[in-house]
Each structure stands twice: as structure tokens, then as C-alpha cells.
């Protein structure tokens, strides 16, 4: 069946450094890839997304890249801050309305 | 404006009991999803409602799980004869119902089955 693999499961970086989280998907028909941030005790919140017709998208300190040939997509956070500490999930669309989620990456930004 | 709300926020129950979890989506959102999040795992799709269409129940793990959405708004997820492996956070999300629309998640209900 379809799946999304996400790495690493945990990531610690020093404040100001960059963080990169990588995902691989299996369904070649997937065409929409959102990223969610989940803070403790809260539901996931969309932080950025990318569609299959573009290779990169940026929003301030956050960027996402997509390689459709390799079925890889990555989240890049630059100049990390303590408030970036959270669990991050990638997802890939399956059909028109369903999504397969990765298992999450716990990011810790050390002050 | 108001986001997605879920109740209760926490539920502790004994094995074998039935539980009901409630989700109030954002007003005007026609699509509603239920997910299960087990410790250290990603979000597992359970069920999807879109308008008046028949729901997609393909993610429900067993016939002990059921969900309904009354009047196209509030949804209830029911777990009958709960088992310890049902312990998880149950998340609800809603969206405008178009493909690739942003999903807005509620805070979840943390279920513990003793």
C-alpha cells in the first residue's frame, strides 16, 4: 500500500542553525505535499505546502523542495529559534482528498 | 474566528466500555476527517465525510469503530467495547472540501483505556 517515510525521527540543532527533514513517498500519483507543525497538546497546523508542478517553495525561514522523479520532498528551516521546537509531519496526497502522513520528526532547538 | 473544537479533551475509560468523541468543525467546512495518532506514530486516517456524500470509512480499524455526521456539521466518533490498543489521541480536521485544501485540526481527544 501507499506509505510515506520520514527521517529523522528526532533532530536537535543549536539555535541559529538550519534543520532539514526528509520524506519519501510511494504513490507516483501524489501531487500535493503539506507539512504540519504540532506543538505539545495541540493539533497539527499547516506551515507550508507544495504542489507537484513546482520544485521549491519558500516562506520566510521555511522552504520545501520536491523531487518528483525520486519521490522525495524535504522541509528546510533556517535560522532556527526555540519556538521552532515541535513535532513536524509531512504528508502526501492519495487521490483527491486523502493523505498519508509520515511518522513525525521531533525537532529540538537548543538555546 | 472559531477553529475546530473537540470534546472531551481527555477521556479515561475501562476496557469494554463504549466511548463517544465529538468534533465541531469550522462553520462552512463541508469536509471532515477523523485521524488516530498513537504514541510516536503518524496520523492514521480513519474516516472522511464530504457534504451529503457517503463517507469513506476505509480507515476504520474494526467494526467497533463508527462515526456519524449529523446535519453536515457536528461529528461523533464512537468506539464500542474499547480495548487497550484503542488508547491514542483522536484528531478531527475540517476543510472547505476542495482537493488539496488546507485541513484545520482540532486539539484532539486523548483516550486512555485501562
PDB file of N, CA, C and O in Angstrom, chain A residues 29-97:
ATOM      1  N   UNK A  29       1.348   8.980  -8.136  1.00  0.00           N
ATOM      2  CA  UNK A  29       0.247   9.890  -8.477  1.00  0.00           C
ATOM      3  C   UNK A  29       0.064  11.004  -7.449  1.00  0.00           C
ATOM      4  O   UNK A  29      -0.717  11.929  -7.678  1.00  0.00           O
ATOM      5  N   UNK A  30       0.764  10.937  -6.327  1.00  0.00           N
ATOM      6  CA  UNK A  30       0.659  12.001  -5.317  1.00  0.00           C
ATOM      7  C   UNK A  30       1.070  13.328  -5.935  1.00  0.00           C
ATOM      8  O   UNK A  30       2.083  13.409  -6.642  1.00  0.00           O
ATOM      9  N   UNK A  31       0.281  14.370  -5.695  1.00  0.00           N
ATOM     10  CA  UNK A  31       0.597  15.662  -6.318  1.00  0.00           C
ATOM     11  C   UNK A  31       0.489  16.839  -5.368  1.00  0.00           C
ATOM     12  O   UNK A  31       0.555  18.002  -5.778  1.00  0.00           O
ATOM     13  N   UNK A  32       0.306  16.553  -4.090  1.00  0.00           N
ATOM     14  CA  UNK A  32       0.197  17.640  -3.110  1.00  0.00           C
ATOM     15  C   UNK A  32       0.855  17.176  -1.825  1.00  0.00           C
ATOM     16  O   UNK A  32       0.575  16.074  -1.336  1.00  0.00           O
ATOM     17  N   UNK A  33       1.740  18.049  -1.261  1.00  0.00           N
ATOM     18  CA  UNK A  33       2.590  17.631  -0.150  1.00  0.00           C
ATOM     19  C   UNK A  33       2.597  18.728   0.924  1.00  0.00           C
ATOM     20  O   UNK A  33       3.365  19.680   0.849  1.00  0.00           O
ATOM     21  N   UNK A  34       1.740  18.589   1.921  1.00  0.00           N
ATOM     22  CA  UNK A  34       1.726  19.583   3.002  1.00  0.00           C
ATOM     23  C   UNK A  34       2.660  19.179   4.140  1.00  0.00           C
ATOM     24  O   UNK A  34       2.957  17.991   4.341  1.00  0.00           O
ATOM     25  N   UNK A  35       3.105  20.170   4.892  1.00  0.00           N
ATOM     26  CA  UNK A  35       3.892  19.958   6.107  1.00  0.00           C
ATOM     27  C   UNK A  35       3.135  20.579   7.279  1.00  0.00           C
ATOM     28  O   UNK A  35       2.626  21.695   7.178  1.00  0.00           O
ATOM     29  N   UNK A  36       3.112  19.842   8.388  1.00  0.00           N
ATOM     30  CA  UNK A  36       2.394  20.300   9.576  1.00  0.00           C
ATOM     31  C   UNK A  36       3.346  20.380  10.753  1.00  0.00           C
ATOM     32  O   UNK A  36       4.273  19.579  10.891  1.00  0.00           O
ATOM     33  N   UNK A  37       3.073  21.344  11.610  1.00  0.00           N
ATOM     34  CA  UNK A  37       3.797  21.503  12.879  1.00  0.00           C
ATOM     35  C   UNK A  37       2.826  21.228  14.013  1.00  0.00           C
ATOM     36  O   UNK A  37       1.716  21.777  14.027  1.00  0.00           O
ATOM     37  N   UNK A  38       3.229  20.376  14.940  1.00  0.00           N
ATOM     38  CA  UNK A  38       2.371  20.055  16.073  1.00  0.00           C
ATOM     39  C   UNK A  38       3.092  20.389  17.368  1.00  0.00           C
ATOM     40  O   UNK A  38       4.097  19.762  17.706  1.00  0.00           O
ATOM     41  N   UNK A  39       2.542  21.341  18.086  1.00  0.00           N
ATOM     42  CA  UNK A  39       3.087  21.698  19.392  1.00  0.00           C
ATOM     43  C   UNK A  39       2.396  20.859  20.459  1.00  0.00           C
ATOM     44  O   UNK A  39       1.297  20.336  20.244  1.00  0.00           O
ATOM     45  N   UNK A  40       3.013  20.766  21.599  1.00  0.00           N
ATOM     46  CA  UNK A  40       2.541  19.900  22.670  1.00  0.00           C
ATOM     47  C   UNK A  40       1.102  20.230  23.054  1.00  0.00           C
ATOM     48  O   UNK A  40       0.774  21.389  23.320  1.00  0.00           O
ATOM     49  N   UNK A  41       0.252  19.216  23.028  1.00  0.00           N
ATOM     50  CA  UNK A  41      -1.133  19.392  23.441  1.00  0.00           C
ATOM     51  C   UNK A  41      -2.032  20.043  22.413  1.00  0.00           C
ATOM     52  O   UNK A  41      -3.196  20.340  22.703  1.00  0.00           O
ATOM     53  N   UNK A  42      -1.512  20.251  21.222  1.00  0.00           N
ATOM     54  CA  UNK A  42      -2.310  20.906  20.180  1.00  0.00           C
ATOM     55  C   UNK A  42      -2.421  20.011  18.949  1.00  0.00           C
ATOM     56  O   UNK A  42      -1.657  19.059  18.783  1.00  0.00           O
ATOM     57  N   UNK A  43      -3.353  20.357  18.083  1.00  0.00           N
ATOM     58  CA  UNK A  43      -3.468  19.647  16.823  1.00  0.00           C
ATOM     59  C   UNK A  43      -2.439  20.150  15.831  1.00  0.00           C
ATOM     60  O   UNK A  43      -1.882  21.245  15.985  1.00  0.00           O
ATOM     61  N   UNK A  44      -2.145  19.374  14.789  1.00  0.00           N
ATOM     62  CA  UNK A  44      -1.195  19.813  13.765  1.00  0.00           C
ATOM     63  C   UNK A  44      -1.691  21.064  13.050  1.00  0.00           C
ATOM     64  O   UNK A  44      -2.892  21.258  12.861  1.00  0.00           O
ATOM     65  N   UNK A  45      -0.748  21.902  12.654  1.00  0.00           N
ATOM     66  CA  UNK A  45      -1.082  23.131  11.938  1.00  0.00           C
ATOM     67  C   UNK A  45      -0.240  23.186  10.674  1.00  0.00           C
ATOM     68  O   UNK A  45       0.981  23.000  10.730  1.00  0.00           O
ATOM     69  N   UNK A  46      -0.879  23.482   9.550  1.00  0.00           N
ATOM     70  CA  UNK A  46      -0.174  23.587   8.282  1.00  0.00           C
ATOM     71  C   UNK A  46       0.830  24.736   8.323  1.00  0.00           C
ATOM     72  O   UNK A  46       0.493  25.844   8.739  1.00  0.00           O
ATOM     73  N   UNK A  47       2.077  24.457   7.917  1.00  0.00           N
ATOM     74  CA  UNK A  47       3.073  25.534   7.880  1.00  0.00           C
ATOM     75  C   UNK A  47       3.497  25.866   6.456  1.00  0.00           C
ATOM     76  O   UNK A  47       3.851  27.013   6.160  1.00  0.00           O
ATOM     77  N   UNK A  48       3.477  24.900   5.568  1.00  0.00           N
ATOM     78  CA  UNK A  48       3.819  25.130   4.178  1.00  0.00           C
ATOM     79  C   UNK A  48       3.378  23.927   3.375  1.00  0.00           C
ATOM     80  O   UNK A  48       3.252  22.820   3.912  1.00  0.00           O
ATOM     81  N   UNK A  49       3.118  24.137   2.098  1.00  0.00           N
ATOM     82  CA  UNK A  49       2.756  23.017   1.234  1.00  0.00           C
ATOM     83  C   UNK A  49       3.339  23.256  -0.157  1.00  0.00           C
ATOM     84  O   UNK A  49       3.767  24.359  -0.487  1.00  0.00           O
ATOM     85  N   UNK A  50       3.395  22.178  -0.927  1.00  0.00           N
ATOM     86  CA  UNK A  50       3.923  22.298  -2.280  1.00  0.00           C
ATOM     87  C   UNK A  50       3.140  21.387  -3.194  1.00  0.00           C
ATOM     88  O   UNK A  50       2.722  20.294  -2.798  1.00  0.00           O
ATOM     89  N   UNK A  51       2.920  21.843  -4.400  1.00  0.00           N
ATOM     90  CA  UNK A  51       2.231  21.051  -5.397  1.00  0.00           C
ATOM     91  C   UNK A  51       3.227  20.526  -6.415  1.00  0.00           C
ATOM     92  O   UNK A  51       4.322  21.069  -6.552  1.00  0.00           O
ATOM     93  N   UNK A  52       2.823  19.506  -7.155  1.00  0.00           N
ATOM     94  CA  UNK A  52       3.785  18.775  -7.971  1.00  0.00           C
ATOM     95  C   UNK A  52       4.281  19.559  -9.173  1.00  0.00           C
ATOM     96  O   UNK A  52       5.227  19.115  -9.826  1.00  0.00           O
ATOM     97  N   UNK A  53       3.688  20.699  -9.454  1.00  0.00           N
ATOM     98  CA  UNK A  53       4.119  21.454 -10.626  1.00  0.00           C
ATOM     99  C   UNK A  53       5.257  22.437 -10.311  1.00  0.00           C
ATOM    100  O   UNK A  53       5.688  23.185 -11.188  1.00  0.00           O
ATOM    101  N   UNK A  54       5.719  22.431  -9.058  1.00  0.00           N
ATOM    102  CA  UNK A  54       6.855  23.282  -8.689  1.00  0.00           C
ATOM    103  C   UNK A  54       7.882  22.430  -7.941  1.00  0.00           C
ATOM    104  O   UNK A  54       7.553  21.396  -7.374  1.00  0.00           O
ATOM    105  N   UNK A  55       9.134  22.911  -7.963  1.00  0.00           N
ATOM    106  CA  UNK A  55      10.191  22.154  -7.309  1.00  0.00           C
ATOM    107  C   UNK A  55      10.594  22.717  -5.967  1.00  0.00           C
ATOM    108  O   UNK A  55      11.206  22.004  -5.168  1.00  0.00           O
ATOM    109  N   UNK A  56      10.233  23.977  -5.697  1.00  0.00           N
ATOM    110  CA  UNK A  56      10.637  24.588  -4.438  1.00  0.00           C
ATOM    111  C   UNK A  56       9.654  25.704  -4.094  1.00  0.00           C
ATOM    112  O   UNK A  56       9.125  26.391  -4.980  1.00  0.00           O
ATOM    113  N   UNK A  57       9.462  25.870  -2.796  1.00  0.00           N
ATOM    114  CA  UNK A  57       8.607  26.948  -2.313  1.00  0.00           C
ATOM    115  C   UNK A  57       9.190  27.479  -1.022  1.00  0.00           C
ATOM    116  O   UNK A  57       9.625  26.683  -0.175  1.00  0.00           O
ATOM    117  N   UNK A  58       9.209  28.795  -0.868  1.00  0.00           N
ATOM    118  CA  UNK A  58       9.769  29.401   0.343  1.00  0.00           C
ATOM    119  C   UNK A  58       8.751  30.309   1.014  1.00  0.00           C
ATOM    120  O   UNK A  58       7.934  30.955   0.351  1.00  0.00           O
ATOM    121  N   UNK A  59       8.848  30.347   2.342  1.00  0.00           N
ATOM    122  CA  UNK A  59       8.044  31.276   3.125  1.00  0.00           C
ATOM    123  C   UNK A  59       8.883  31.694   4.314  1.00  0.00           C
ATOM    124  O   UNK A  59       8.968  30.989   5.305  1.00  0.00           O
ATOM    125  N   UNK A  60       9.539  32.819   4.173  1.00  0.00           N
ATOM    126  CA  UNK A  60      10.424  33.353   5.203  1.00  0.00           C
ATOM    127  C   UNK A  60      11.507  32.330   5.531  1.00  0.00           C
ATOM    128  O   UNK A  60      12.335  32.011   4.663  1.00  0.00           O
ATOM    129  N   UNK A  61      11.550  31.810   6.747  1.00  0.00           N
ATOM    130  CA  UNK A  61      12.632  30.891   7.137  1.00  0.00           C
ATOM    131  C   UNK A  61      12.365  29.438   6.753  1.00  0.00           C
ATOM    132  O   UNK A  61      13.178  28.562   7.015  1.00  0.00           O
ATOM    133  N   UNK A  62      11.227  29.189   6.161  1.00  0.00           N
ATOM    134  CA  UNK A  62      10.836  27.819   5.838  1.00  0.00           C
ATOM    135  C   UNK A  62      10.813  27.617   4.327  1.00  0.00           C
ATOM    136  O   UNK A  62      10.352  28.503   3.588  1.00  0.00           O
ATOM    137  N   UNK A  63      11.326  26.491   3.883  1.00  0.00           N
ATOM    138  CA  UNK A  63      11.291  26.153   2.463  1.00  0.00           C
ATOM    139  C   UNK A  63      11.014  24.672   2.322  1.00  0.00           C
ATOM    140  O   UNK A  63      11.333  23.869   3.208  1.00  0.00           O
ATOM    141  N   UNK A  64      10.384  24.322   1.232  1.00  0.00           N
ATOM    142  CA  UNK A  64      10.156  22.913   0.909  1.00  0.00           C
ATOM    143  C   UNK A  64      10.631  22.664  -0.511  1.00  0.00           C
ATOM    144  O   UNK A  64      10.448  23.509  -1.399  1.00  0.00           O
ATOM    145  N   UNK A  65      11.309  21.530  -0.712  1.00  0.00           N
ATOM    146  CA  UNK A  65      11.751  21.139  -2.039  1.00  0.00           C
ATOM    147  C   UNK A  65      11.106  19.818  -2.398  1.00  0.00           C
ATOM    148  O   UNK A  65      10.816  18.992  -1.532  1.00  0.00           O
ATOM    149  N   UNK A  66      10.883  19.617  -3.688  1.00  0.00           N
ATOM    150  CA  UNK A  66      10.228  18.403  -4.176  1.00  0.00           C
ATOM    151  C   UNK A  66      10.995  17.854  -5.364  1.00  0.00           C
ATOM    152  O   UNK A  66      11.296  18.590  -6.311  1.00  0.00           O
ATOM    153  N   UNK A  67      11.305  16.571  -5.304  1.00  0.00           N
ATOM    154  CA  UNK A  67      11.910  15.862  -6.422  1.00  0.00           C
ATOM    155  C   UNK A  67      10.955  14.744  -6.815  1.00  0.00           C
ATOM    156  O   UNK A  67      10.940  13.682  -6.188  1.00  0.00           O
ATOM    157  N   UNK A  68      10.142  14.985  -7.841  1.00  0.00           N
ATOM    158  CA  UNK A  68       9.120  14.009  -8.216  1.00  0.00           C
ATOM    159  C   UNK A  68       9.720  12.741  -8.798  1.00  0.00           C
ATOM    160  O   UNK A  68       9.160  11.655  -8.635  1.00  0.00           O
ATOM    161  N   UNK A  69      10.841  12.891  -9.471  1.00  0.00           N
ATOM    162  CA  UNK A  69      11.465  11.709 -10.072  1.00  0.00           C
ATOM    163  C   UNK A  69      11.880  10.720  -8.991  1.00  0.00           C
ATOM    164  O   UNK A  69      11.646   9.520  -9.102  1.00  0.00           O
ATOM    165  N   UNK A  70      12.511  11.262  -7.954  1.00  0.00           N
ATOM    166  CA  UNK A  70      12.976  10.417  -6.858  1.00  0.00           C
ATOM    167  C   UNK A  70      11.904  10.191  -5.801  1.00  0.00           C
ATOM    168  O   UNK A  70      12.115   9.421  -4.871  1.00  0.00           O
ATOM    169  N   UNK A  71      10.798  10.878  -5.903  1.00  0.00           N
ATOM    170  CA  UNK A  71       9.712  10.810  -4.930  1.00  0.00           C
ATOM    171  C   UNK A  71      10.202  11.199  -3.529  1.00  0.00           C
ATOM    172  O   UNK A  71       9.913  10.518  -2.535  1.00  0.00           O
ATOM    173  N   UNK A  72      10.951  12.288  -3.489  1.00  0.00           N
ATOM    174  CA  UNK A  72      11.458  12.833  -2.234  1.00  0.00           C
ATOM    175  C   UNK A  72      10.949  14.258  -2.074  1.00  0.00           C
ATOM    176  O   UNK A  72      10.847  15.009  -3.059  1.00  0.00           O
ATOM    177  N   UNK A  73      10.679  14.661  -0.839  1.00  0.00           N
ATOM    178  CA  UNK A  73      10.462  16.067  -0.559  1.00  0.00           C
ATOM    179  C   UNK A  73      11.010  16.374   0.823  1.00  0.00           C
ATOM    180  O   UNK A  73      11.087  15.484   1.687  1.00  0.00           O
ATOM    181  N   UNK A  74      11.450  17.606   1.008  1.00  0.00           N
ATOM    182  CA  UNK A  74      12.165  17.970   2.233  1.00  0.00           C
ATOM    183  C   UNK A  74      11.697  19.322   2.754  1.00  0.00           C
ATOM    184  O   UNK A  74      11.315  20.197   1.979  1.00  0.00           O
ATOM    185  N   UNK A  75      11.775  19.449   4.064  1.00  0.00           N
ATOM    186  CA  UNK A  75      11.482  20.707   4.748  1.00  0.00           C
ATOM    187  C   UNK A  75      12.794  21.284   5.256  1.00  0.00           C
ATOM    188  O   UNK A  75      13.580  20.565   5.881  1.00  0.00           O
ATOM    189  N   UNK A  76      13.014  22.559   4.983  1.00  0.00           N
ATOM    190  CA  UNK A  76      14.224  23.242   5.430  1.00  0.00           C
ATOM    191  C   UNK A  76      13.811  24.422   6.302  1.00  0.00           C
ATOM    192  O   UNK A  76      13.017  25.265   5.876  1.00  0.00           O
ATOM    193  N   UNK A  77      14.365  24.464   7.508  1.00  0.00           N
ATOM    194  CA  UNK A  77      14.133  25.599   8.396  1.00  0.00           C
ATOM    195  C   UNK A  77      15.476  26.253   8.653  1.00  0.00           C
ATOM    196  O   UNK A  77      16.410  25.603   9.147  1.00  0.00           O
ATOM    197  N   UNK A  78      15.606  27.523   8.306  1.00  0.00           N
ATOM    198  CA  UNK A  78      16.861  28.242   8.532  1.00  0.00           C
ATOM    199  C   UNK A  78      16.751  29.122   9.773  1.00  0.00           C
ATOM    200  O   UNK A  78      15.640  29.431  10.237  1.00  0.00           O
ATOM    201  N   UNK A  79      17.899  29.470  10.311  1.00  0.00           N
ATOM    202  CA  UNK A  79      17.968  30.368  11.483  1.00  0.00           C
ATOM    203  C   UNK A  79      16.978  29.916  12.559  1.00  0.00           C
ATOM    204  O   UNK A  79      16.134  30.688  13.021  1.00  0.00           O
ATOM    205  N   UNK A  80      17.106  28.673  12.963  1.00  0.00           N
ATOM    206  CA  UNK A  80      16.129  28.099  13.898  1.00  0.00           C
ATOM    207  C   UNK A  80      16.083  28.877  15.211  1.00  0.00           C
ATOM    208  O   UNK A  80      17.089  29.427  15.685  1.00  0.00           O
ATOM    209  N   UNK A  81      14.877  28.881  15.772  1.00  0.00           N
ATOM    210  CA  UNK A  81      14.610  29.576  17.030  1.00  0.00           C
ATOM    211  C   UNK A  81      13.974  28.583  18.001  1.00  0.00           C
ATOM    212  O   UNK A  81      13.382  27.585  17.573  1.00  0.00           O
ATOM    213  N   UNK A  82      14.053  28.842  19.301  1.00  0.00           N
ATOM    214  CA  UNK A  82      13.466  27.907  20.269  1.00  0.00           C
ATOM    215  C   UNK A  82      11.995  27.610  19.991  1.00  0.00           C
ATOM    216  O   UNK A  82      11.537  26.483  20.216  1.00  0.00           O
ATOM    217  N   UNK A  83      11.263  28.583  19.477  1.00  0.00           N
ATOM    218  CA  UNK A  83       9.838  28.361  19.214  1.00  0.00           C
ATOM    219  C   UNK A  83       9.590  27.438  18.011  1.00  0.00           C
ATOM    220  O   UNK A  83       8.441  27.061  17.742  1.00  0.00           O
ATOM    221  N   UNK A  84      10.642  27.085  17.298  1.00  0.00           N
ATOM    222  CA  UNK A  84      10.506  26.097  16.230  1.00  0.00           C
ATOM    223  C   UNK A  84      10.441  24.676  16.789  1.00  0.00           C
ATOM    224  O   UNK A  84      10.124  23.731  16.050  1.00  0.00           O
ATOM    225  N   UNK A  85      10.768  24.518  18.055  1.00  0.00           N
ATOM    226  CA  UNK A  85      10.741  23.190  18.670  1.00  0.00           C
ATOM    227  C   UNK A  85       9.314  22.655  18.660  1.00  0.00           C
ATOM    228  O   UNK A  85       8.388  23.298  19.177  1.00  0.00           O
ATOM    229  N   UNK A  86       9.135  21.493  18.051  1.00  0.00           N
ATOM    230  CA  UNK A  86       7.811  20.885  17.894  1.00  0.00           C
ATOM    231  C   UNK A  86       7.998  19.558  17.168  1.00  0.00           C
ATOM    232  O   UNK A  86       9.121  19.163  16.854  1.00  0.00           O
ATOM    233  N   UNK A  87       6.882  18.893  16.884  1.00  0.00           N
ATOM    234  CA  UNK A  87       6.902  17.713  16.030  1.00  0.00           C
ATOM    235  C   UNK A  87       6.401  18.123  14.648  1.00  0.00           C
ATOM    236  O   UNK A  87       5.375  18.802  14.530  1.00  0.00           O
ATOM    237  N   UNK A  88       7.134  17.742  13.626  1.00  0.00           N
ATOM    238  CA  UNK A  88       6.798  18.090  12.251  1.00  0.00           C
ATOM    239  C   UNK A  88       6.390  16.829  11.494  1.00  0.00           C
ATOM    240  O   UNK A  88       7.045  15.796  11.578  1.00  0.00           O
ATOM    241  N   UNK A  89       5.288  16.938  10.750  1.00  0.00           N
ATOM    242  CA  UNK A  89       4.793  15.823   9.941  1.00  0.00           C
ATOM    243  C   UNK A  89       4.752  16.224   8.475  1.00  0.00           C
ATOM    244  O   UNK A  89       4.285  17.319   8.130  1.00  0.00           O
ATOM    245  N   UNK A  90       5.210  15.324   7.620  1.00  0.00           N
ATOM    246  CA  UNK A  90       4.991  15.503   6.198  1.00  0.00           C
ATOM    247  C   UNK A  90       3.784  14.652   5.797  1.00  0.00           C
ATOM    248  O   UNK A  90       3.378  13.744   6.528  1.00  0.00           O
ATOM    249  N   UNK A  91       3.215  14.952   4.659  1.00  0.00           N
ATOM    250  CA  UNK A  91       2.088  14.174   4.146  1.00  0.00           C
ATOM    251  C   UNK A  91       2.099  14.222   2.633  1.00  0.00           C
ATOM    252  O   UNK A  91       2.645  15.157   2.022  1.00  0.00           O
ATOM    253  N   UNK A  92       1.506  13.200   2.033  1.00  0.00           N
ATOM    254  CA  UNK A  92       1.367  13.138   0.579  1.00  0.00           C
ATOM    255  C   UNK A  92      -0.075  12.812   0.249  1.00  0.00           C
ATOM    256  O   UNK A  92      -0.703  11.985   0.927  1.00  0.00           O
ATOM    257  N   UNK A  93      -0.590  13.455  -0.792  1.00  0.00           N
ATOM    258  CA  UNK A  93      -1.982  13.210  -1.168  1.00  0.00           C
ATOM    259  C   UNK A  93      -2.126  11.833  -1.812  1.00  0.00           C
ATOM    260  O   UNK A  93      -1.234  11.340  -2.513  1.00  0.00           O
ATOM    261  N   UNK A  94      -3.266  11.234  -1.531  1.00  0.00           N
ATOM    262  CA  UNK A  94      -3.646   9.964  -2.143  1.00  0.00           C
ATOM    263  C   UNK A  94      -5.027  10.200  -2.748  1.00  0.00           C
ATOM    264  O   UNK A  94      -6.000  10.352  -2.019  1.00  0.00           O
ATOM    265  N   UNK A  95      -5.112  10.248  -4.058  1.00  0.00           N
ATOM    266  CA  UNK A  95      -6.384  10.597  -4.671  1.00  0.00           C
ATOM    267  C   UNK A  95      -6.678  12.076  -4.463  1.00  0.00           C
ATOM    268  O   UNK A  95      -5.774  12.888  -4.302  1.00  0.00           O
ATOM    269  N   UNK A  96      -7.963  12.415  -4.421  1.00  0.00           N
ATOM    270  CA  UNK A  96      -8.332  13.828  -4.369  1.00  0.00           C
ATOM    271  C   UNK A  96      -8.482  14.387  -2.961  1.00  0.00           C
ATOM    272  O   UNK A  96      -8.439  15.606  -2.768  1.00  0.00           O
ATOM    273  N   UNK A  97      -8.648  13.526  -1.954  1.00  0.00           N
ATOM    274  CA  UNK A  97      -8.942  14.092  -0.639  1.00  0.00           C
ATOM    275  C   UNK A  97      -8.274  13.378   0.530  1.00  0.00           C
ATOM    276  O   UNK A  97      -8.392  13.795   1.667  1.00  0.00           O
TER     277      UNK A  97
END
